[in-house]
Structures are given as C-alpha cells and as structure tokens.
Amino acid sequence: MSEEELDRLTRELEGNFLTTTAERMLTWARRSSIWPVQFGLACCAIEMMATAASKHDIARFGAEAMRASPRQADLMIVAGRVSQKMAPVLRHIYDQMLEPKWVIAMGDCAACGGVYNNYAHVQGVDKIVPVDVYVVGCPPRPEALLHGLIKLQEKIEREGARRRAT
C-alpha cells in the first residue's frame, strides 16, 4: 500500500475508531465511576446528603451510587467531627475498602478539628487515614463537595492506573 493510499484510508476511518491504551481506559473508568461510602458524623452529613438531591445532582460526576458496605466502595467521605472513640472504627472501615481507595475530608472538623479543639476529638482525620482532598467550610455547601469531587477526579487522572500504597 502506498503512502497516499494509507493517508487517504486514515482520513476516511479517523472518526470511526477510538485508539487508546488499557491504562488510560482503566483510569477513565475509575475517574468516571466513583462509589462513595458515607461516614457522616455531624452537620456536614446533612450537606453531603443534599449533594445527592436533584438540585445539585452528584450523578453528573458518576458518584451517585452510595455504598452501604466499604467493600464495595472506593471513596470514603468523612463528613464532620471524629471523636477519639470513633477513630478506630473509621480506620477499620478504611482498611475494609479495596484498592485503589480515596478519602475526602469534608468540613473544618474533619480537616483540622474545627471548633472542637479538645481531648475528645481527633484534630484532623489525616491522623487516622490518608486524605486526598480537603473540603473546608462549616459546614461546606454541596457545591464545595462537588468541587472536591472534581479535584479528586483530576487527581485520579494524574495518577493513572498506578495503585497507591497505604
């Protein structure tokens, strides 16, 4: 086949085929289909539930399938304050999640302890589990959680199909 014929054939078939790698396809699937498990402990959980309502529609970002079991989830949304007694439970749920897994700390209390700066509350969930995205606010609006979800999708896209050791 001559060079001209090959160029002509390439132009004719250009819009009919998708060429990619298995890694890029896997990354696209992970980014576009995030299954969160909710760990709502306080007022931030109400805002997290509002995110799934029709006004904000978290389904646009592929994260509407909230899981009740951590074994079926790949994202943990920690919404609100975490007490010292709840910290081992949080870690246990995180350990039950399969790789790859991500964590969003939603609200000031989850990010740094917020107004609960005392011995009974963990001053940031990053002391218990690795946090990928922080969504700050007291409580943060549903739009802020959606922005955090978009940031997580961008992070997943940058990481590619590589698995993160925890």
Short mmCIF file of C-alpha atoms in Angstrom, two decimals, residues 39-123:
data_model
loop_
_atom_site.label_atom_id
_atom_site.label_comp_id
_atom_site.label_asym_id
_atom_site.label_seq_id
_atom_site.Cartn_x
_atom_site.Cartn_y
_atom_site.Cartn_z
CA PHE A 39 -19.06 8.37 57.05
CA GLY A 40 -21.30 11.21 58.19
CA LEU A 41 -20.91 12.14 61.83
CA ALA A 42 -22.33 15.62 62.22
CA CYS A 43 -23.90 18.58 60.42
CA CYS A 44 -21.68 18.10 57.36
CA ALA A 45 -23.53 14.85 56.67
CA ILE A 46 -26.72 16.83 56.01
CA GLU A 47 -24.92 18.84 53.32
CA MET A 48 -23.47 15.63 51.90
CA MET A 49 -26.99 14.18 51.59
CA ALA A 50 -28.17 17.38 49.89
CA THR A 51 -25.49 16.85 47.25
CA ALA A 52 -27.35 13.77 46.01
CA ALA A 53 -30.62 15.71 45.61
CA SER A 54 -31.82 16.85 42.21
CA LYS A 55 -30.69 20.46 42.70
CA HIS A 56 -27.00 19.54 42.95
CA ASP A 57 -27.09 16.08 41.30
CA ILE A 58 -23.85 14.31 42.18
CA ALA A 59 -24.79 11.77 39.50
CA ARG A 60 -23.38 14.16 36.87
CA PHE A 61 -19.94 13.21 38.15
CA GLY A 62 -20.51 9.45 38.37
CA ALA A 63 -20.65 9.27 42.17
CA GLU A 64 -24.34 8.69 42.81
CA ALA A 65 -24.01 5.04 43.81
CA MET A 66 -23.58 5.47 47.57
CA ARG A 67 -22.47 2.18 49.04
CA ALA A 68 -23.51 0.83 52.44
CA SER A 69 -20.58 -1.59 52.51
CA PRO A 70 -16.96 -0.39 52.43
CA ARG A 71 -16.02 -3.48 50.44
CA GLN A 72 -17.99 -2.08 47.50
CA ALA A 73 -16.69 1.49 47.77
CA ASP A 74 -13.56 3.22 46.55
CA LEU A 75 -14.13 6.64 48.14
CA MET A 76 -14.74 7.46 51.79
CA ILE A 77 -16.30 10.84 52.53
CA VAL A 78 -15.62 11.72 56.17
CA ALA A 79 -18.17 14.42 56.93
CA GLY A 80 -17.89 16.06 60.34
CA ARG A 81 -16.03 15.65 63.58
CA VAL A 82 -14.41 12.38 64.59
CA SER A 83 -14.24 11.52 68.27
CA GLN A 84 -11.36 9.55 69.77
CA LYS A 85 -13.70 6.59 70.30
CA MET A 86 -14.81 6.70 66.66
CA ALA A 87 -11.25 6.85 65.28
CA PRO A 88 -10.59 3.07 65.38
CA VAL A 89 -13.94 2.45 63.66
CA LEU A 90 -13.01 4.91 60.92
CA ARG A 91 -9.67 3.16 60.39
CA HIS A 92 -11.35 -0.26 60.36
CA ILE A 93 -13.83 0.84 57.69
CA TYR A 94 -10.99 2.35 55.65
CA ASP A 95 -9.00 -0.90 55.89
CA GLN A 96 -12.00 -2.86 54.58
CA MET A 97 -12.06 -0.84 51.36
CA LEU A 98 -10.33 -2.39 48.36
CA GLU A 99 -7.51 -0.66 46.49
CA PRO A 100 -7.48 1.83 44.92
CA LYS A 101 -9.24 3.93 47.53
CA TRP A 102 -9.51 7.63 48.21
CA VAL A 103 -10.65 9.85 51.10
CA ILE A 104 -12.34 13.25 51.14
CA ALA A 105 -12.31 15.13 54.46
CA MET A 106 -15.47 17.23 54.40
CA GLY A 107 -15.77 20.17 56.77
CA ASP A 108 -13.45 22.00 59.12
CA CYS A 109 -13.93 19.40 61.86
CA ALA A 110 -12.76 16.57 59.60
CA ALA A 111 -9.92 18.66 58.19
CA CYS A 112 -8.43 20.06 61.41
CA GLY A 113 -10.80 19.55 64.34
CA GLY A 114 -12.73 22.76 63.75
CA VAL A 115 -14.33 24.28 66.83
CA TYR A 116 -13.82 21.03 68.76
CA ASN A 117 -10.25 21.67 69.87
CA ASN A 118 -10.23 19.35 72.88
CA TYR A 119 -9.04 15.96 74.04
CA ALA A 120 -12.18 14.10 72.94
CA HIS A 121 -11.94 14.85 69.20
CA VAL A 122 -9.34 13.97 66.60
CA GLN A 123 -7.72 17.12 65.24
#
